[in-house]
XYZ file of C-alpha atoms in Angstrom:
516
model
C 23.139 118.536 76.528
C 21.558 117.003 73.604
C 18.702 114.420 73.851
C 18.024 111.018 72.206
C 16.593 112.979 69.261
C 19.847 114.751 68.772
C 21.858 111.542 68.866
C 19.407 109.841 66.443
C 19.568 112.417 63.854
C 23.366 112.630 64.141
C 23.701 108.814 63.650
C 21.196 108.790 60.943
C 23.020 111.558 58.885
C 26.431 110.109 59.268
C 25.461 106.357 58.521
C 23.191 107.599 55.554
C 26.083 109.382 53.905
C 28.403 106.504 54.542
C 26.007 104.001 52.952
C 25.414 106.278 49.994
C 29.299 106.559 49.194
C 29.512 102.619 49.720
C 26.587 102.103 47.167
C 27.970 104.513 44.702
C 31.422 102.858 44.927
C 29.920 99.357 44.096
C 28.139 100.790 41.142
C 30.705 102.906 39.585
C 34.149 102.056 40.598
C 36.077 100.760 37.502
C 37.146 97.123 37.179
C 40.801 97.349 37.079
C 43.958 95.728 38.482
C 45.124 97.219 41.744
C 47.638 99.826 41.328
C 49.148 102.700 43.666
C 48.078 105.298 41.064
C 44.451 104.099 41.250
C 44.188 103.786 45.011
C 46.182 106.890 45.993
C 45.400 109.260 43.131
C 41.992 107.883 41.763
C 43.860 107.078 38.465
C 44.638 110.804 38.056
C 41.154 111.167 36.709
C 39.518 113.896 38.946
C 38.029 116.916 36.999
C 37.829 120.313 37.948
C 34.639 119.839 40.205
C 35.812 116.642 41.985
C 39.176 118.200 42.541
C 37.546 121.411 43.817
C 35.387 119.795 46.570
C 38.091 117.336 47.495
C 40.818 119.930 47.757
C 38.577 122.365 49.750
C 37.248 119.586 51.786
C 40.826 118.471 52.813
C 42.364 121.895 53.350
C 39.434 123.209 55.322
C 39.227 120.359 57.927
C 36.650 119.936 60.764
C 39.214 120.998 63.262
C 39.786 124.093 61.130
C 36.078 125.047 61.482
C 36.130 124.263 64.999
C 39.342 125.731 65.987
C 39.295 129.019 64.124
C 36.019 130.127 65.730
C 37.459 128.661 69.165
C 40.334 131.079 68.621
C 38.201 134.071 67.968
C 36.156 132.997 71.025
C 39.287 132.712 73.189
C 41.586 135.394 71.828
C 39.451 137.742 69.868
C 40.731 139.243 66.542
C 44.047 137.411 66.680
C 42.117 134.221 65.570
C 41.481 135.956 62.301
C 45.042 135.225 61.208
C 43.639 132.050 59.715
C 41.679 134.210 57.179
C 44.807 136.044 56.127
C 46.562 132.735 55.661
C 43.778 131.180 53.509
C 43.722 134.280 51.416
C 47.370 134.080 50.729
C 46.820 130.251 50.062
C 45.101 130.731 46.746
C 47.915 132.765 44.796
C 50.677 130.671 46.257
C 48.790 127.518 45.457
C 48.177 128.795 41.876
C 51.958 128.967 41.396
C 53.142 125.897 43.311
C 50.567 123.167 42.836
C 50.182 123.136 39.156
C 53.875 122.995 38.607
C 54.195 120.122 41.153
C 51.396 118.327 39.471
C 52.781 118.607 35.965
C 56.212 117.309 37.202
C 54.270 114.426 39.069
C 52.206 113.572 35.934
C 55.070 113.584 33.509
C 57.179 111.215 35.594
C 54.303 109.098 37.113
C 55.161 110.365 40.722
C 52.708 109.625 43.612
C 54.299 111.415 46.612
C 56.554 114.373 47.625
C 59.338 111.785 48.302
C 58.993 110.431 44.731
C 59.305 114.063 43.528
C 62.442 114.780 45.611
C 64.129 111.432 44.305
C 63.099 112.172 40.694
C 64.293 115.718 40.752
C 67.458 115.551 42.912
C 68.432 111.794 42.582
C 69.095 111.483 46.328
C 67.651 108.680 48.376
C 68.809 110.260 51.602
C 66.729 113.441 50.691
C 63.775 111.425 49.643
C 63.830 109.599 52.817
C 63.975 112.843 54.856
C 60.983 114.108 52.901
C 58.994 110.971 53.519
C 59.724 110.837 57.273
C 59.004 114.563 57.663
C 55.549 114.152 55.775
C 54.711 111.234 58.097
C 55.660 112.846 61.323
C 54.057 116.188 60.427
C 50.754 114.768 59.007
C 49.981 112.447 62.028
C 49.311 115.313 64.623
C 46.926 116.861 61.885
C 45.102 113.609 61.627
C 44.934 113.305 65.371
C 43.318 116.724 65.436
C 40.571 115.600 63.296
C 39.821 112.956 66.066
C 39.896 115.809 68.525
C 37.209 117.500 66.336
C 35.013 114.477 66.631
C 35.611 114.270 70.410
C 34.388 117.881 70.654
C 31.125 117.081 68.848
C 30.535 114.043 71.071
C 31.312 115.923 74.266
C 28.693 118.555 73.344
C 26.129 115.768 72.811
C 26.611 114.631 76.354
C 28.996 111.866 75.577
C 32.337 111.439 77.418
C 34.853 110.572 74.499
C 36.705 108.530 77.291
C 33.752 106.637 78.304
C 32.012 103.631 76.824
C 29.599 105.605 74.771
C 32.379 107.831 73.554
C 34.581 104.912 72.610
C 31.703 103.461 70.767
C 31.074 106.581 68.859
C 34.681 106.928 67.828
C 35.013 103.235 66.961
C 31.974 103.778 64.659
C 33.802 106.616 62.935
C 36.743 104.343 62.522
C 34.367 101.643 60.994
C 33.271 104.254 58.367
C 36.885 105.031 57.639
C 38.039 101.478 57.417
C 35.126 99.942 55.523
C 33.897 102.648 53.520
C 36.480 105.240 52.520
C 39.903 103.454 52.901
C 39.237 100.336 50.623
C 38.200 102.748 47.667
C 41.078 105.132 48.309
C 40.804 108.533 46.900
C 37.899 107.562 44.774
C 35.747 107.100 47.797
C 36.975 110.131 49.325
C 36.134 112.341 46.319
C 32.457 111.027 46.584
C 32.460 111.661 50.249
C 33.803 115.223 49.553
C 30.521 116.180 47.689
C 28.560 115.421 50.631
C 30.814 117.444 53.017
C 30.651 120.531 50.753
C 26.717 120.305 50.619
C 26.482 119.744 54.330
C 29.113 122.215 55.629
C 27.779 125.111 53.405
C 24.076 124.181 54.370
C 24.890 123.887 58.064
C 26.556 127.391 57.929
C 23.406 128.914 56.280
C 21.119 127.428 58.924
C 23.291 128.488 61.730
C 23.692 132.052 60.485
C 19.945 132.372 60.128
C 19.301 131.045 63.646
C 22.156 133.443 65.076
C 20.514 136.318 63.241
C 17.306 135.752 64.932
C 18.948 135.665 68.428
C 20.888 138.795 67.920
C 20.415 142.394 66.563
C 23.148 141.752 63.814
C 26.869 141.769 63.446
C 27.175 145.248 65.116
C 25.706 144.147 68.438
C 27.671 140.710 68.201
C 30.963 142.564 67.950
C 30.073 144.978 70.615
C 29.024 142.227 72.989
C 32.040 140.066 72.141
C 34.421 143.028 72.663
C 32.918 143.805 76.053
C 33.092 140.228 77.234
C 36.685 139.857 75.927
C 37.708 143.139 77.769
C 35.864 142.078 81.022
C 37.282 138.744 81.281
C 40.768 139.719 80.044
C 40.698 137.181 77.264
C 41.829 139.422 74.405
C 40.428 141.947 72.059
C 38.721 142.125 68.796
C 41.744 143.975 67.252
C 44.873 143.185 69.243
C 47.663 145.944 68.837
C 51.204 145.116 67.866
C 50.628 141.787 66.256
C 51.354 142.826 62.547
C 54.562 140.893 62.155
C 53.090 137.758 63.845
C 50.022 138.091 61.690
C 51.915 138.341 58.440
C 54.395 135.642 59.279
C 51.803 133.198 60.626
C 49.689 133.769 57.507
C 52.579 133.348 55.069
C 54.276 130.402 56.900
C 50.870 128.546 57.258
C 50.062 128.949 53.502
C 53.416 127.631 52.465
C 53.118 124.694 55.066
C 49.859 123.755 53.905
C 50.834 123.235 50.505
C 53.597 120.602 51.329
C 51.284 118.423 53.408
C 50.881 114.931 52.002
C 47.017 115.167 51.696
C 47.269 118.376 49.729
C 49.796 117.066 47.320
C 47.818 113.824 46.939
C 44.661 115.586 45.928
C 46.662 117.892 43.567
C 48.448 114.960 41.833
C 45.095 113.276 41.388
C 43.778 116.059 39.055
C 43.348 114.917 35.456
C 45.114 118.020 34.101
C 46.864 121.113 35.205
C 44.006 123.217 34.099
C 41.596 121.204 36.098
C 43.750 121.870 39.135
C 43.974 125.542 38.455
C 40.226 125.843 38.236
C 39.857 123.912 41.546
C 42.324 126.249 43.277
C 40.191 129.136 41.994
C 37.280 127.881 44.024
C 39.214 128.130 47.447
C 37.941 131.573 48.067
C 34.442 130.228 48.614
C 35.810 127.988 51.303
C 37.727 130.976 52.766
C 34.451 132.994 52.897
C 32.868 130.128 54.768
C 35.750 129.990 57.205
C 35.235 133.723 57.805
C 31.711 133.063 58.692
C 32.651 130.278 60.992
C 35.183 132.713 62.578
C 32.161 135.119 63.088
C 30.410 132.459 64.980
C 33.199 132.552 67.717
C 32.142 136.111 68.309
C 28.541 135.018 68.297
C 29.182 132.510 71.057
C 30.755 135.316 73.002
C 27.884 137.574 72.518
C 25.379 135.024 73.411
C 27.379 134.023 76.584
C 28.197 130.542 75.682
C 30.498 129.259 78.482
C 33.022 126.458 77.392
C 34.945 124.466 79.942
C 38.445 125.865 80.752
C 40.980 124.906 78.161
C 38.201 123.843 75.606
C 37.560 126.879 73.495
C 37.233 124.299 70.547
C 33.759 123.603 72.053
C 32.447 127.066 71.347
C 30.758 126.378 67.981
C 29.500 122.857 68.835
C 28.053 124.290 72.126
C 26.437 127.125 70.052
C 24.945 124.664 67.558
C 23.536 122.678 70.410
C 21.904 125.854 71.956
C 20.317 127.439 68.822
C 17.831 124.880 67.938
C 15.856 121.787 68.838
C 17.765 118.624 69.412
C 16.883 116.805 66.085
C 18.140 119.888 64.219
C 21.223 120.428 66.300
C 22.016 116.619 65.925
C 22.016 117.129 62.119
C 24.368 120.249 62.401
C 26.776 118.361 64.583
C 26.616 115.327 62.253
C 27.768 117.681 59.461
C 30.634 118.620 61.724
C 31.528 114.827 62.120
C 31.428 114.328 58.304
C 33.727 117.289 58.035
C 36.234 115.501 60.140
C 35.996 112.123 58.492
C 36.890 113.209 55.046
C 40.329 114.964 55.796
C 41.182 112.180 58.157
C 40.583 109.653 55.234
C 42.712 111.684 52.850
C 45.507 112.220 55.349
C 45.400 108.474 55.981
C 45.730 107.811 52.209
C 48.668 110.307 51.851
C 50.568 109.151 54.909
C 49.991 105.274 53.984
C 51.468 105.894 50.536
C 54.579 107.332 52.036
C 54.819 104.475 54.338
C 54.315 101.756 51.825
C 55.922 103.265 48.777
C 58.899 105.318 49.965
C 59.812 103.261 53.082
C 58.391 99.711 52.858
C 58.868 99.086 49.177
C 61.976 101.294 48.876
C 63.926 99.767 51.795
C 62.226 96.354 52.971
C 60.669 94.862 49.717
C 62.202 96.340 46.669
C 60.448 93.676 44.524
C 56.962 94.416 45.614
C 54.384 94.329 42.829
C 51.798 97.221 42.354
C 49.072 94.853 43.978
C 51.289 94.180 46.946
C 52.163 97.902 47.428
C 48.387 98.834 47.371
C 47.796 96.079 50.032
C 50.573 97.512 52.039
C 49.236 100.946 51.875
C 45.698 99.855 52.750
C 47.143 98.048 55.875
C 49.184 100.967 56.868
C 46.158 103.276 56.530
C 44.209 101.178 59.025
C 47.226 101.172 61.340
C 47.568 104.914 61.016
C 43.792 105.731 61.894
C 44.007 103.219 64.768
C 47.119 105.050 66.050
C 45.361 108.446 65.705
C 42.388 107.327 67.776
C 44.784 105.984 70.341
C 46.918 109.239 70.547
C 43.712 111.392 70.574
C 42.333 109.476 73.627
C 45.622 109.491 75.452
C 46.628 113.142 74.797
C 45.121 116.197 76.155
C 43.812 118.438 73.251
C 46.318 121.026 73.981
C 49.076 118.476 73.547
C 47.608 117.613 70.144
C 47.746 121.194 69.162
C 51.372 121.507 70.468
C 52.349 118.529 68.268
C 50.488 120.015 65.358
C 52.436 123.193 65.727
C 55.673 121.140 65.472
C 54.228 119.496 62.463
C 53.633 122.680 60.736
C 57.431 123.862 61.637
C 58.534 120.312 60.114
C 56.616 120.165 56.984
C 57.910 123.699 55.957
C 61.284 122.314 55.907
C 60.518 120.306 52.832
C 59.698 123.347 50.691
C 63.266 123.837 49.299
C 63.515 120.202 48.241
C 59.909 119.785 47.058
C 58.156 123.134 46.629
C 61.122 124.761 44.607
C 61.804 121.589 42.615
C 59.855 122.559 39.457
C 61.483 125.918 39.256
C 65.072 125.559 39.963
C 67.818 122.726 40.002
C 70.489 125.084 41.297
C 70.693 123.592 44.817
C 73.029 120.631 45.510
C 71.288 117.706 47.009
C 73.608 117.552 49.874
C 73.005 121.151 50.599
C 69.418 120.633 50.595
C 69.670 117.702 53.032
C 71.880 119.802 55.336
C 69.450 122.811 55.141
C 66.593 120.379 55.989
C 68.385 119.086 59.039
C 69.353 122.718 60.264
C 65.743 123.833 59.870
C 64.478 120.760 61.722
C 66.694 121.298 64.604
C 66.342 124.981 64.825
C 62.487 124.876 64.586
C 62.096 122.175 67.118
C 64.470 123.797 69.580
C 62.695 127.125 69.196
C 59.306 125.627 69.595
C 60.140 123.488 72.664
C 62.332 126.147 74.288
C 59.530 128.692 73.810
C 56.931 126.530 75.566
C 55.294 125.576 72.345
C 54.679 129.194 71.317
C 53.956 129.768 67.672
C 56.091 132.869 67.525
C 59.541 133.854 68.595
C 61.128 137.352 69.109
C 63.665 137.960 66.163
C 66.073 140.743 66.781
C 66.785 142.975 63.840
C 69.251 145.448 65.230
C 67.456 147.515 67.887
C 63.967 146.104 66.723
C 62.547 142.894 68.020
C 59.689 141.375 65.978
C 57.484 138.342 66.815
C 57.918 136.016 63.950
C 56.264 132.594 63.209
C 58.693 129.823 64.297
C 58.236 127.812 60.909
C 59.261 130.917 59.043
C 62.520 131.452 61.153
C 63.401 127.728 60.754
C 62.689 127.962 57.045
C 65.076 130.996 56.622
C 67.764 129.001 58.415
C 67.202 126.122 56.017
C 67.398 128.193 53.014
C 70.683 130.006 54.320
C 72.401 126.711 54.845
C 71.371 125.399 51.486
C 72.364 128.642 49.633
C 75.778 128.714 51.486
C 76.672 125.052 50.969
C 75.632 124.656 47.449
C 78.628 126.715 45.920
C 80.952 125.271 48.391
C 80.162 121.553 47.405
C 80.302 122.548 43.673
C 83.799 124.056 43.988
C 84.835 120.995 46.021
C 83.861 118.863 43.089
C 81.219 116.839 45.034
C 79.226 115.196 42.311
C 75.538 116.156 41.869
C 72.779 113.625 41.303
C 71.008 113.811 38.078
C 67.256 113.798 37.434
C 65.883 110.292 37.014
C 64.649 109.516 33.381
C 61.145 108.315 33.479
C 61.779 104.922 32.055
C 64.382 104.181 34.929
C 62.452 105.567 37.959
C 61.235 102.098 39.137
C 64.563 100.284 38.388
C 66.463 103.055 40.630
C 63.766 103.188 43.218
C 63.671 99.561 43.828
C 67.032 98.359 42.694
C 69.191 98.635 45.822
C 69.470 98.031 49.498
C 70.419 100.119 52.568
C 74.115 99.901 51.713
C 73.715 102.296 48.730
C 71.126 104.649 50.238
C 73.655 106.868 52.053
C 74.345 109.583 49.597
């Protein structure tokens, strides 16, 4: 366990970064009237560099850099599916995100629900997209708190005890007083610190790990021996090709639909800036691969985590490799890695709540200033709720909910992800497909004991397939089948909202006309 020196260096790093971001905000934030586009999207002014560090820092969360080596530590090579997914993420993102950003910029859209309403003209479909984004992103936010809990636990602090509650409350204060008031602008500044600290921490840890081992050959040999002896898994598990492929593809598609990723993408000042930012993602993927390697290092150095807490493998490794002050700094970098995506997630979720639910259905005459205030209040409530859920739930429960979240957010792909490329689908068919995918995916996950894969029979062959992909196929089949049926039946289609009418249509009616 860590000493007072470790705790002091940890607190000094986190507090210093928070103070630096706060001072920079006071000096450079523009004087402008409160507007949702300013708070949520930083005025759509992020350049290639700012977008790159913010996009990478949001996609590659603290829980990612803790959970992926935790998977390799607990299951061996199967945990490397995350690398395949991040490798696929870049080409898919290069196609989808710039097209979505162009559409959002042209029509002044802030969220995926705005885009669904603008493109398909259906309030019911937009509400479905908004609710799905909120439900899917909340477990993801809770996992960032779980990552913070892992860091505190390694430093000898019980997250459920007084000291742990004080530490988590301190993280909440940083979010509530430093990041959330400034919205995405403050997050963009914080992202620069995260990028420097994560890559610096990785370099230091790899250097220390190299000094303790004889190189990767010995690490993989020792890790394979321990996995085999303890029956945990293998470095290269056989028969997992279909699961690998569908997990990687499904995870990449789902990642692009999360509110936090779309928020960062819409904030880029140009489509070219966003493309350049996406091209930087392989650097983060390489870093993630090295973090996955640290899971094998933990195995080779005989790190022993408590049962059911494989996510502690890397924090415990950091704590073991160097003196307490240095390990405190390394663990502080992990904490900062958790705070950034948590803040961006809170901004994205709060905008959906304030813009697409509160202002849409409960206060259609809300001014931009009122909408920003509502979003800020919602963000604080969301962060508080995430802390409460993380404290109340077992980490495995949070992971199970995140699995459901990935299945759910995938169901918005036909309505949102395909929106810039085709208008062939009928809006009612998209809504029916969304409902079918949500029901099928939830039923498969729950009935399968929260397994991420399900056996799919293709004739005499049964293949393990990622649940989200199975549900998405059901979603698309329903939408494909119903679209021509509805067209032949003469069911009218909604038309794309003209830019000049979008606020009038968005705010001009109540519940009675929302059922379409």
